[in-house]
mmCIF file of C-alpha atoms and ligand atoms in Angstrom:
data_model
loop_
_atom_site.group_PDB
_atom_site.id
_atom_site.type_symbol
_atom_site.label_atom_id
_atom_site.label_comp_id
_atom_site.label_asym_id
_atom_site.label_seq_id
_atom_site.Cartn_x
_atom_site.Cartn_y
_atom_site.Cartn_z
ATOM 1 C CA UNK A 1 -2.748 -23.179 -104.874
ATOM 2 C CA UNK A 2 -3.860 -22.325 -101.381
ATOM 3 C CA UNK A 3 -7.423 -23.505 -101.737
ATOM 4 C CA UNK A 4 -9.385 -25.777 -103.921
ATOM 5 C CA UNK A 5 -13.286 -25.690 -104.414
ATOM 6 C CA UNK A 6 -14.828 -28.887 -105.992
ATOM 7 C CA UNK A 7 -18.345 -30.296 -106.087
ATOM 8 C CA UNK A 8 -18.944 -32.244 -103.094
ATOM 9 C CA UNK A 9 -17.651 -35.748 -103.230
ATOM 10 C CA UNK A 10 -19.186 -39.100 -102.774
ATOM 11 C CA UNK A 11 -17.630 -42.262 -101.165
ATOM 12 C CA UNK A 12 -18.530 -45.116 -103.417
ATOM 13 C CA UNK A 13 -17.214 -47.812 -100.875
ATOM 14 C CA UNK A 14 -17.870 -47.423 -97.110
ATOM 15 C CA UNK A 15 -18.294 -49.574 -94.041
ATOM 16 C CA UNK A 16 -20.345 -47.877 -91.404
ATOM 17 C CA UNK A 17 -21.056 -50.928 -89.150
ATOM 18 C CA UNK A 18 -23.942 -50.801 -86.834
ATOM 19 C CA UNK A 19 -25.279 -49.697 -83.222
ATOM 20 C CA UNK A 20 -22.788 -47.759 -81.114
ATOM 21 C CA UNK A 21 -19.914 -48.219 -83.670
ATOM 22 C CA UNK A 22 -22.145 -46.671 -86.450
ATOM 23 C CA UNK A 23 -23.071 -43.773 -84.266
ATOM 24 C CA UNK A 24 -19.313 -43.107 -83.679
ATOM 25 C CA UNK A 25 -18.231 -43.142 -87.389
ATOM 26 C CA UNK A 26 -21.178 -41.845 -89.516
ATOM 27 C CA UNK A 27 -20.702 -38.228 -88.726
ATOM 28 C CA UNK A 28 -17.074 -38.316 -90.185
ATOM 29 C CA UNK A 29 -18.408 -39.449 -93.405
ATOM 30 C CA UNK A 30 -21.458 -37.174 -93.381
ATOM 31 C CA UNK A 31 -19.052 -34.272 -92.927
ATOM 32 C CA UNK A 32 -16.972 -35.147 -95.979
ATOM 33 C CA UNK A 33 -19.169 -36.638 -98.414
ATOM 34 C CA UNK A 34 -22.715 -36.032 -99.835
ATOM 35 C CA UNK A 35 -23.425 -39.813 -100.413
ATOM 36 C CA UNK A 36 -21.773 -43.047 -99.783
ATOM 37 C CA UNK A 37 -22.305 -46.679 -101.077
ATOM 38 C CA UNK A 38 -22.675 -48.549 -97.867
ATOM 39 C CA UNK A 39 -21.327 -51.889 -97.710
ATOM 40 C CA UNK A 40 -23.647 -54.758 -96.408
ATOM 41 C CA UNK A 41 -21.210 -57.147 -94.568
ATOM 42 C CA UNK A 42 -22.915 -56.733 -91.198
ATOM 43 C CA UNK A 43 -23.486 -59.695 -88.986
ATOM 44 C CA UNK A 44 -25.829 -61.072 -90.145
ATOM 45 C CA UNK A 45 -25.452 -59.634 -93.595
ATOM 46 C CA UNK A 46 -27.806 -57.270 -95.392
ATOM 47 C CA UNK A 47 -29.278 -59.699 -97.981
ATOM 48 C CA UNK A 48 -32.757 -58.374 -98.712
ATOM 49 C CA UNK A 49 -34.201 -54.906 -99.582
ATOM 50 C CA UNK A 50 -36.138 -55.026 -96.328
ATOM 51 C CA UNK A 51 -32.850 -55.352 -94.244
ATOM 52 C CA UNK A 52 -31.219 -52.769 -96.359
ATOM 53 C CA UNK A 53 -34.121 -50.267 -95.698
ATOM 54 C CA UNK A 54 -34.081 -51.113 -91.964
ATOM 55 C CA UNK A 55 -30.105 -50.523 -91.915
ATOM 56 C CA UNK A 56 -30.645 -47.254 -93.821
ATOM 57 C CA UNK A 57 -33.209 -46.052 -91.178
ATOM 58 C CA UNK A 58 -30.539 -46.858 -88.501
ATOM 59 C CA UNK A 59 -28.035 -44.844 -90.233
ATOM 60 C CA UNK A 60 -30.323 -41.827 -90.740
ATOM 61 C CA UNK A 61 -31.254 -42.028 -87.113
ATOM 62 C CA UNK A 62 -27.746 -41.352 -85.977
ATOM 63 C CA UNK A 63 -27.555 -38.131 -88.014
ATOM 64 C CA UNK A 64 -29.325 -34.689 -87.431
ATOM 65 C CA UNK A 65 -32.737 -34.541 -89.122
ATOM 66 C CA UNK A 66 -31.857 -31.956 -91.685
ATOM 67 C CA UNK A 67 -28.798 -33.984 -92.758
ATOM 68 C CA UNK A 68 -27.816 -33.942 -96.469
ATOM 69 C CA UNK A 69 -25.891 -37.281 -96.227
ATOM 70 C CA UNK A 70 -27.496 -39.927 -98.451
ATOM 71 C CA UNK A 71 -26.585 -43.560 -97.722
ATOM 72 C CA UNK A 72 -26.686 -45.603 -100.996
ATOM 73 C CA UNK A 73 -27.702 -49.056 -99.915
ATOM 74 C CA UNK A 74 -26.253 -52.446 -101.278
ATOM 75 C CA UNK A 75 -27.109 -56.101 -100.805
ATOM 76 C CA UNK A 76 -24.858 -58.843 -99.784
ATOM 77 C CA UNK A 77 -24.795 -61.664 -102.482
ATOM 78 C CA UNK A 78 -25.154 -65.243 -101.074
ATOM 79 C CA UNK A 79 -25.382 -68.618 -102.783
ATOM 80 C CA UNK A 80 -29.155 -68.496 -101.889
ATOM 81 C CA UNK A 81 -30.045 -65.018 -103.445
ATOM 82 C CA UNK A 82 -33.108 -65.146 -105.797
ATOM 83 C CA UNK A 83 -33.916 -63.161 -108.935
ATOM 84 C CA UNK A 84 -36.898 -61.812 -107.082
ATOM 85 C CA UNK A 85 -34.424 -59.995 -104.776
ATOM 86 C CA UNK A 86 -33.072 -58.244 -107.733
ATOM 87 C CA UNK A 87 -36.610 -57.355 -109.049
ATOM 88 C CA UNK A 88 -37.238 -55.808 -105.697
ATOM 89 C CA UNK A 89 -34.000 -53.608 -105.902
ATOM 90 C CA UNK A 90 -35.157 -52.413 -109.310
ATOM 91 C CA UNK A 91 -38.286 -51.189 -107.529
ATOM 92 C CA UNK A 92 -36.566 -49.977 -104.541
ATOM 93 C CA UNK A 93 -35.460 -46.300 -104.557
ATOM 94 C CA UNK A 94 -32.657 -46.492 -102.004
ATOM 95 C CA UNK A 95 -30.756 -49.724 -103.023
ATOM 96 C CA UNK A 96 -28.127 -49.148 -105.761
ATOM 97 C CA UNK A 97 -25.971 -52.322 -106.045
ATOM 98 C CA UNK A 98 -25.179 -55.912 -105.001
ATOM 99 C CA UNK A 99 -21.596 -56.786 -103.367
ATOM 100 C CA UNK A 100 -20.016 -59.977 -104.156
ATOM 101 C CA UNK A 101 -17.693 -61.254 -101.612
ATOM 102 C CA UNK A 102 -16.092 -64.833 -102.362
ATOM 103 C CA UNK A 103 -16.907 -66.756 -99.232
ATOM 104 C CA UNK A 104 -13.801 -66.386 -96.943
ATOM 105 C CA UNK A 105 -12.048 -63.486 -98.716
ATOM 106 C CA UNK A 106 -12.314 -60.921 -95.908
ATOM 107 C CA UNK A 107 -14.276 -59.591 -92.954
ATOM 108 C CA UNK A 108 -17.595 -61.093 -92.523
ATOM 109 C CA UNK A 109 -17.455 -62.755 -95.930
ATOM 110 C CA UNK A 110 -18.381 -66.249 -94.560
ATOM 111 C CA UNK A 111 -22.074 -65.792 -96.003
ATOM 112 C CA UNK A 112 -20.348 -64.932 -99.360
ATOM 113 C CA UNK A 113 -20.754 -66.769 -102.660
ATOM 114 C CA UNK A 114 -18.953 -70.297 -102.744
ATOM 115 C CA UNK A 115 -19.242 -70.814 -106.403
ATOM 116 C CA UNK A 116 -20.091 -68.116 -109.028
ATOM 117 C CA UNK A 117 -22.195 -70.486 -111.012
ATOM 118 C CA UNK A 118 -24.594 -70.642 -108.125
ATOM 119 C CA UNK A 119 -25.648 -66.967 -108.724
ATOM 120 C CA UNK A 120 -25.605 -66.897 -112.581
ATOM 121 C CA UNK A 121 -29.466 -66.625 -112.824
ATOM 122 C CA UNK A 122 -29.098 -63.551 -110.275
ATOM 123 C CA UNK A 123 -26.397 -62.023 -112.295
ATOM 124 C CA UNK A 124 -28.397 -62.359 -115.535
ATOM 125 C CA UNK A 125 -31.123 -60.516 -113.829
ATOM 126 C CA UNK A 126 -28.897 -57.937 -112.770
ATOM 127 C CA UNK A 127 -27.400 -57.499 -116.188
ATOM 128 C CA UNK A 128 -30.977 -57.044 -117.533
ATOM 129 C CA UNK A 129 -32.101 -54.581 -114.698
ATOM 130 C CA UNK A 130 -28.768 -52.489 -114.796
ATOM 131 C CA UNK A 131 -27.883 -53.260 -111.186
ATOM 132 C CA UNK A 132 -24.153 -52.928 -110.686
ATOM 133 C CA UNK A 133 -22.167 -55.741 -109.193
ATOM 134 C CA UNK A 134 -19.558 -54.668 -106.825
ATOM 135 C CA UNK A 135 -16.636 -56.987 -106.372
ATOM 136 C CA UNK A 136 -14.289 -57.872 -103.776
ATOM 137 C CA UNK A 137 -11.682 -59.173 -106.249
ATOM 138 C CA UNK A 138 -9.571 -61.869 -104.467
ATOM 139 C CA UNK A 139 -9.526 -65.661 -104.839
ATOM 140 C CA UNK A 140 -9.642 -67.495 -101.592
ATOM 141 C CA UNK A 141 -7.546 -70.479 -102.268
ATOM 142 C CA UNK A 142 -5.076 -70.625 -99.524
ATOM 143 C CA UNK A 143 -2.355 -72.109 -101.961
ATOM 144 C CA UNK A 144 -2.361 -68.653 -103.831
ATOM 145 C CA UNK A 145 -0.044 -66.266 -102.248
ATOM 146 C CA UNK A 146 -2.104 -63.342 -100.624
ATOM 147 C CA UNK A 147 -0.215 -60.891 -102.790
ATOM 148 C CA UNK A 148 -1.292 -62.661 -105.871
ATOM 149 C CA UNK A 149 -4.935 -63.135 -105.066
ATOM 150 C CA UNK A 150 -6.246 -60.029 -106.891
ATOM 151 C CA UNK A 151 -4.210 -60.741 -110.025
ATOM 152 C CA UNK A 152 -5.342 -64.355 -110.135
ATOM 153 C CA UNK A 153 -9.008 -63.407 -109.370
ATOM 154 C CA UNK A 154 -8.808 -61.111 -112.525
ATOM 155 C CA UNK A 155 -7.516 -63.717 -114.750
ATOM 156 C CA UNK A 156 -9.446 -66.577 -113.497
ATOM 157 C CA UNK A 157 -12.706 -65.198 -112.213
ATOM 158 C CA UNK A 158 -13.363 -61.618 -113.438
ATOM 159 C CA UNK A 159 -12.197 -62.095 -117.300
ATOM 160 C CA UNK A 160 -14.724 -65.090 -117.772
ATOM 161 C CA UNK A 161 -17.386 -63.429 -115.842
ATOM 162 C CA UNK A 162 -17.222 -60.274 -118.114
ATOM 163 C CA UNK A 163 -17.262 -62.460 -121.059
ATOM 164 C CA UNK A 164 -20.278 -64.269 -119.913
ATOM 165 C CA UNK A 165 -22.226 -61.111 -118.834
ATOM 166 C CA UNK A 166 -21.037 -58.571 -121.233
ATOM 167 C CA UNK A 167 -23.562 -56.053 -120.328
ATOM 168 C CA UNK A 168 -23.232 -56.410 -116.690
ATOM 169 C CA UNK A 169 -22.120 -53.175 -114.745
ATOM 170 C CA UNK A 170 -19.227 -54.248 -112.498
ATOM 171 C CA UNK A 171 -16.994 -52.182 -110.051
ATOM 172 C CA UNK A 172 -13.853 -53.860 -109.118
ATOM 173 C CA UNK A 173 -13.576 -52.350 -105.601
ATOM 174 C CA UNK A 174 -10.259 -51.114 -103.823
ATOM 175 C CA UNK A 175 -7.972 -52.063 -106.496
ATOM 176 C CA UNK A 176 -4.358 -52.786 -105.387
ATOM 177 C CA UNK A 177 -2.288 -53.910 -108.556
ATOM 178 C CA UNK A 178 -0.954 -52.637 -111.778
ATOM 179 C CA UNK A 179 -2.854 -55.819 -113.232
ATOM 180 C CA UNK A 180 -6.183 -54.357 -111.905
ATOM 181 C CA UNK A 181 -5.350 -50.874 -113.497
ATOM 182 C CA UNK A 182 -4.633 -52.407 -116.719
ATOM 183 C CA UNK A 183 -7.498 -54.793 -116.896
ATOM 184 C CA UNK A 184 -9.987 -52.000 -115.960
ATOM 185 C CA UNK A 185 -8.401 -49.504 -118.311
ATOM 186 C CA UNK A 186 -8.696 -51.845 -121.301
ATOM 187 C CA UNK A 187 -11.893 -53.426 -120.217
ATOM 188 C CA UNK A 188 -15.480 -52.339 -121.499
ATOM 189 C CA UNK A 189 -17.200 -49.249 -120.426
ATOM 190 C CA UNK A 190 -19.413 -51.228 -118.066
ATOM 191 C CA UNK A 191 -16.255 -52.055 -115.853
ATOM 192 C CA UNK A 192 -14.846 -49.410 -113.424
ATOM 193 C CA UNK A 193 -12.813 -49.400 -110.111
ATOM 194 C CA UNK A 194 -12.733 -47.668 -106.834
ATOM 195 C CA UNK A 195 -9.512 -46.497 -105.243
ATOM 196 C CA UNK A 196 -8.809 -46.203 -101.587
ATOM 197 C CA UNK A 197 -6.551 -43.462 -99.818
ATOM 198 C CA UNK A 198 -4.354 -46.232 -98.362
ATOM 199 C CA UNK A 199 -3.429 -47.937 -101.717
ATOM 200 C CA UNK A 200 -2.439 -44.373 -102.958
ATOM 201 C CA UNK A 201 -0.456 -43.632 -100.037
ATOM 202 C CA UNK A 202 1.315 -46.893 -99.190
ATOM 203 C CA UNK A 203 3.163 -49.723 -100.486
ATOM 204 C CA UNK A 204 3.448 -52.966 -98.513
ATOM 205 C CA UNK A 205 6.497 -51.615 -96.599
ATOM 206 C CA UNK A 206 3.916 -49.590 -94.490
ATOM 207 C CA UNK A 207 2.976 -53.004 -92.900
ATOM 208 C CA UNK A 208 6.573 -53.572 -91.615
ATOM 209 C CA UNK A 209 7.718 -49.931 -90.853
ATOM 210 C CA UNK A 210 10.045 -50.629 -87.802
ATOM 211 C CA UNK A 211 7.625 -53.297 -86.553
ATOM 212 C CA UNK A 212 4.393 -54.828 -87.438
ATOM 213 C CA UNK A 213 1.821 -52.141 -88.100
ATOM 214 C CA UNK A 214 -1.668 -53.795 -87.885
ATOM 215 C CA UNK A 215 -3.332 -50.202 -88.468
ATOM 216 C CA UNK A 216 -2.129 -50.339 -91.998
ATOM 217 C CA UNK A 217 -3.532 -53.866 -92.754
ATOM 218 C CA UNK A 218 -6.515 -54.152 -94.853
ATOM 219 C CA UNK A 219 -7.819 -56.559 -97.623
ATOM 220 C CA UNK A 220 -6.857 -56.640 -100.440
ATOM 221 C CA UNK A 221 -3.323 -56.060 -98.710
ATOM 222 C CA UNK A 222 -0.956 -53.390 -99.751
ATOM 223 C CA UNK A 223 1.297 -54.405 -102.613
ATOM 224 C CA UNK A 224 4.581 -53.450 -103.940
ATOM 225 C CA UNK A 225 5.642 -49.861 -104.865
ATOM 226 C CA UNK A 226 5.206 -50.584 -108.680
ATOM 227 C CA UNK A 227 1.633 -51.361 -107.981
ATOM 228 C CA UNK A 228 1.037 -48.267 -105.859
ATOM 229 C CA UNK A 229 2.474 -46.041 -108.630
ATOM 230 C CA UNK A 230 0.188 -47.710 -111.228
ATOM 231 C CA UNK A 231 -2.894 -46.788 -109.007
ATOM 232 C CA UNK A 232 -1.755 -43.154 -108.301
ATOM 233 C CA UNK A 233 -1.312 -42.777 -112.264
ATOM 234 C CA UNK A 234 -4.781 -44.236 -113.029
ATOM 235 C CA UNK A 235 -6.610 -42.103 -110.256
ATOM 236 C CA UNK A 236 -5.007 -38.904 -111.129
ATOM 237 C CA UNK A 237 -5.123 -39.358 -114.773
ATOM 238 C CA UNK A 238 -8.791 -38.057 -115.414
ATOM 239 C CA UNK A 239 -9.748 -41.684 -116.626
ATOM 240 C CA UNK A 240 -13.477 -41.775 -115.857
ATOM 241 C CA UNK A 241 -13.318 -45.476 -114.958
ATOM 242 C CA UNK A 242 -11.466 -44.826 -111.821
ATOM 243 C CA UNK A 243 -13.214 -43.132 -108.766
ATOM 244 C CA UNK A 244 -13.243 -42.555 -105.061
ATOM 245 C CA UNK A 245 -14.200 -45.367 -102.542
ATOM 246 C CA UNK A 246 -12.410 -45.041 -99.309
ATOM 247 C CA UNK A 247 -13.243 -48.660 -98.054
ATOM 248 C CA UNK A 248 -13.066 -46.961 -94.626
ATOM 249 C CA UNK A 249 -13.629 -50.030 -92.413
ATOM 250 C CA UNK A 250 -13.134 -49.380 -88.749
ATOM 251 C CA UNK A 251 -12.306 -52.064 -86.257
ATOM 252 C CA UNK A 252 -11.701 -51.621 -82.502
ATOM 253 C CA UNK A 253 -8.193 -50.747 -81.588
ATOM 254 C CA UNK A 254 -8.057 -53.896 -79.531
ATOM 255 C CA UNK A 255 -9.055 -56.323 -82.384
ATOM 256 C CA UNK A 256 -6.499 -54.992 -84.803
ATOM 257 C CA UNK A 257 -3.708 -55.068 -82.121
ATOM 258 C CA UNK A 258 -4.216 -58.711 -81.631
ATOM 259 C CA UNK A 259 -2.689 -62.149 -82.573
ATOM 260 C CA UNK A 260 -4.996 -62.481 -85.259
ATOM 261 C CA UNK A 261 -5.642 -58.739 -86.211
ATOM 262 C CA UNK A 262 -8.700 -57.629 -88.190
ATOM 263 C CA UNK A 263 -8.403 -56.329 -91.735
ATOM 264 C CA UNK A 264 -9.693 -52.817 -92.364
ATOM 265 C CA UNK A 265 -8.422 -49.170 -92.151
ATOM 266 C CA UNK A 266 -10.486 -46.301 -90.776
ATOM 267 C CA UNK A 267 -10.140 -43.356 -93.009
ATOM 268 C CA UNK A 268 -13.647 -41.533 -92.981
ATOM 269 C CA UNK A 269 -12.149 -38.804 -90.738
ATOM 270 C CA UNK A 270 -9.575 -37.594 -93.190
ATOM 271 C CA UNK A 271 -9.814 -39.381 -96.593
ATOM 272 C CA UNK A 272 -10.633 -36.438 -98.654
ATOM 273 C CA UNK A 273 -7.796 -34.375 -97.335
ATOM 274 C CA UNK A 274 -5.380 -37.348 -98.048
ATOM 275 C CA UNK A 275 -6.594 -37.772 -101.570
ATOM 276 C CA UNK A 276 -6.144 -34.072 -102.059
ATOM 277 C CA UNK A 277 -2.432 -34.338 -100.738
ATOM 278 C CA UNK A 278 -1.875 -37.122 -103.066
ATOM 279 C CA UNK A 279 -3.314 -35.350 -106.116
ATOM 280 C CA UNK A 280 -1.269 -32.282 -105.264
ATOM 281 C CA UNK A 281 1.930 -34.353 -104.964
ATOM 282 C CA UNK A 282 1.206 -35.632 -108.582
ATOM 283 C CA UNK A 283 0.603 -32.044 -109.718
ATOM 284 C CA UNK A 284 -2.927 -33.062 -110.824
ATOM 285 C CA UNK A 285 -5.218 -31.203 -108.307
ATOM 286 C CA UNK A 286 -7.035 -30.235 -111.421
ATOM 287 C CA UNK A 287 -8.191 -33.884 -111.675
ATOM 288 C CA UNK A 288 -9.400 -34.354 -108.253
ATOM 289 C CA UNK A 289 -12.996 -33.179 -108.790
ATOM 290 C CA UNK A 290 -13.284 -35.710 -111.567
ATOM 291 C CA UNK A 291 -12.031 -38.550 -109.540
ATOM 292 C CA UNK A 292 -13.894 -37.531 -106.338
ATOM 293 C CA UNK A 293 -17.138 -36.131 -107.482
ATOM 294 C CA UNK A 294 -17.880 -36.854 -111.094
ATOM 295 C CA UNK A 295 -16.705 -40.335 -112.361
ATOM 296 C CA UNK A 296 -18.528 -42.286 -109.702
ATOM 297 C CA UNK A 297 -21.926 -40.724 -110.003
ATOM 298 C CA UNK A 298 -21.742 -41.010 -113.889
ATOM 299 C CA UNK A 299 -20.952 -44.693 -113.593
ATOM 300 C CA UNK A 300 -23.756 -45.243 -111.188
ATOM 301 C CA UNK A 301 -26.227 -43.296 -113.200
ATOM 302 C CA UNK A 302 -27.121 -40.932 -110.440
ATOM 303 C CA UNK A 303 -27.043 -37.117 -110.631
ATOM 304 C CA UNK A 304 -24.120 -34.924 -109.799
ATOM 305 C CA UNK A 305 -24.164 -33.132 -106.442
ATOM 306 C CA UNK A 306 -24.894 -29.517 -106.526
ATOM 307 C CA UNK A 307 -23.192 -28.232 -103.231
ATOM 308 C CA UNK A 308 -19.488 -27.438 -103.286
ATOM 309 C CA UNK A 309 -16.784 -27.944 -100.675
ATOM 310 C CA UNK A 310 -13.531 -26.122 -100.117
ATOM 311 C CA UNK A 311 -10.112 -27.480 -98.896
ATOM 312 C CA UNK A 312 -7.650 -25.023 -97.798
ATOM 313 C CA UNK A 313 -3.785 -25.309 -97.248
ATOM 314 C CA UNK A 314 -3.489 -25.692 -93.634
ATOM 315 C CA UNK A 315 -1.378 -28.204 -91.660
ATOM 316 C CA UNK A 316 -3.197 -30.134 -88.922
ATOM 317 C CA UNK A 317 -2.268 -33.316 -86.987
ATOM 318 C CA UNK A 318 -4.467 -36.355 -87.368
ATOM 319 C CA UNK A 319 -5.830 -37.364 -83.926
ATOM 320 C CA UNK A 320 -4.089 -40.516 -82.660
ATOM 321 C CA UNK A 321 -7.186 -42.301 -81.566
ATOM 322 C CA UNK A 322 -10.800 -41.763 -81.665
ATOM 323 C CA UNK A 323 -13.947 -42.947 -79.857
ATOM 324 C CA UNK A 324 -15.546 -46.146 -81.272
ATOM 325 C CA UNK A 325 -18.635 -47.226 -79.376
ATOM 326 C CA UNK A 326 -17.090 -48.308 -76.060
ATOM 327 C CA UNK A 327 -13.758 -48.919 -77.509
ATOM 328 C CA UNK A 328 -11.353 -46.746 -79.650
ATOM 329 C CA UNK A 329 -10.354 -46.678 -83.262
ATOM 330 C CA UNK A 330 -7.044 -45.772 -84.783
ATOM 331 C CA UNK A 331 -7.351 -43.533 -87.979
ATOM 332 C CA UNK A 332 -5.409 -43.682 -91.121
ATOM 333 C CA UNK A 333 -2.189 -41.461 -90.608
ATOM 334 C CA UNK A 334 -2.822 -41.354 -86.971
ATOM 335 C CA UNK A 335 -0.468 -38.704 -85.339
ATOM 336 C CA UNK A 336 0.685 -37.604 -88.734
ATOM 337 C CA UNK A 337 0.493 -34.164 -90.343
ATOM 338 C CA UNK A 338 -1.802 -33.355 -93.379
ATOM 339 C CA UNK A 339 -1.489 -30.207 -95.435
ATOM 340 C CA UNK A 340 -5.051 -29.688 -96.516
ATOM 341 C CA UNK A 341 -7.986 -29.186 -94.348
ATOM 342 C CA UNK A 342 -11.799 -29.457 -95.373
ATOM 343 C CA UNK A 343 -13.645 -26.301 -94.401
ATOM 344 C CA UNK A 344 -16.616 -26.872 -92.423
ATOM 345 C CA UNK A 345 -19.703 -26.135 -94.212
HETATM 346 O O1 LIG B 401 -9.850 -54.536 -95.003
HETATM 347 C C1 LIG B 401 -10.991 -54.861 -95.273
HETATM 348 N N1 LIG B 401 -11.931 -54.602 -94.227
HETATM 349 N N2 LIG B 401 -11.403 -55.301 -96.426
HETATM 350 C C2 LIG B 401 -12.530 -55.726 -96.475
HETATM 351 O O2 LIG B 401 -12.828 -56.205 -97.684
HETATM 352 C C3 LIG B 401 -13.632 -55.825 -95.561
HETATM 353 C C4 LIG B 401 -13.257 -54.662 -94.477
HETATM 354 C C5 LIG B 401 -14.193 -54.782 -93.293
HETATM 355 O O3 LIG B 401 -15.247 -54.926 -93.458
HETATM 356 O O4 LIG B 401 -13.535 -54.715 -92.323
HETATM 357 ZN ZN1 LIG B 402 -14.734 -52.764 -98.100
#
């Protein structure tokens, strides 16, 4: 097959940052995706509908006036969230979900939830109003090995949570393990998962490939090959519980190439082409549209996009480096060759 045309995809997990950085990266997402679920882990975090609306406006201001790109805003859950915040979401047209970061789990998560019981009334309200909870699924206990934190979270936190809130819509974000694949596959229809390009492409060997590779470091961290294979199988299976979420999370080159490098991989430039390549390698190009353009919209209860996009077989080299505010960012697969190219629309 030399070309493939699919309904324009959405990105159900995206970090756009703010200010100059936002202006540098938002155009890449708008070129590939019709809509994106925008992560709220700014500093300070986006905790209210009012802050989300202001952030949405800053995003739209960076784009041409006639842009088709639609940011789907989210709120950052803190210990101090109130049920009235959820009532506001239910009334707000542009806010679609609430993000749970266990405090200390990842970048800008220090305002996150310290104990889930602190937000039980809020979760109750979300369940009642049909607002999805998006979860960074890792425990933060330093005694738990970083490669086991997702699995332990599923067993110790997520399973009891789903028991207690059996109608709550939950997306387990950026899954990295076979455990997550199995848990989501066997879970209720209210449970789904997003899949990033890096967790389809790489196992943890990519962190240590002829030396330490900070640009392949994200959280949850890449896992063993057996886990990557399980995720590839789930994403390309046509199972409607798995859908596209890039977790594109740009950091300045300098802050990744550091003695304490930030977690996050920038993939907004080429994510769609990478997913396409992975699906082709699996002989499952016929399942790409479902994963990229249908399953997520269905789970979120939003309409399918009408526009189509075409990718053609064409090799191209991913730029080594891109501008990022007054710094630079290194994209996923920097300097490597891709076989598919999204045609400009
Ligand atoms: O690698 C990551 N980067 N994982 C996250 O959960 C957050 C993200 C970021 O914001 O940089
Ligand atoms: Zn993320």
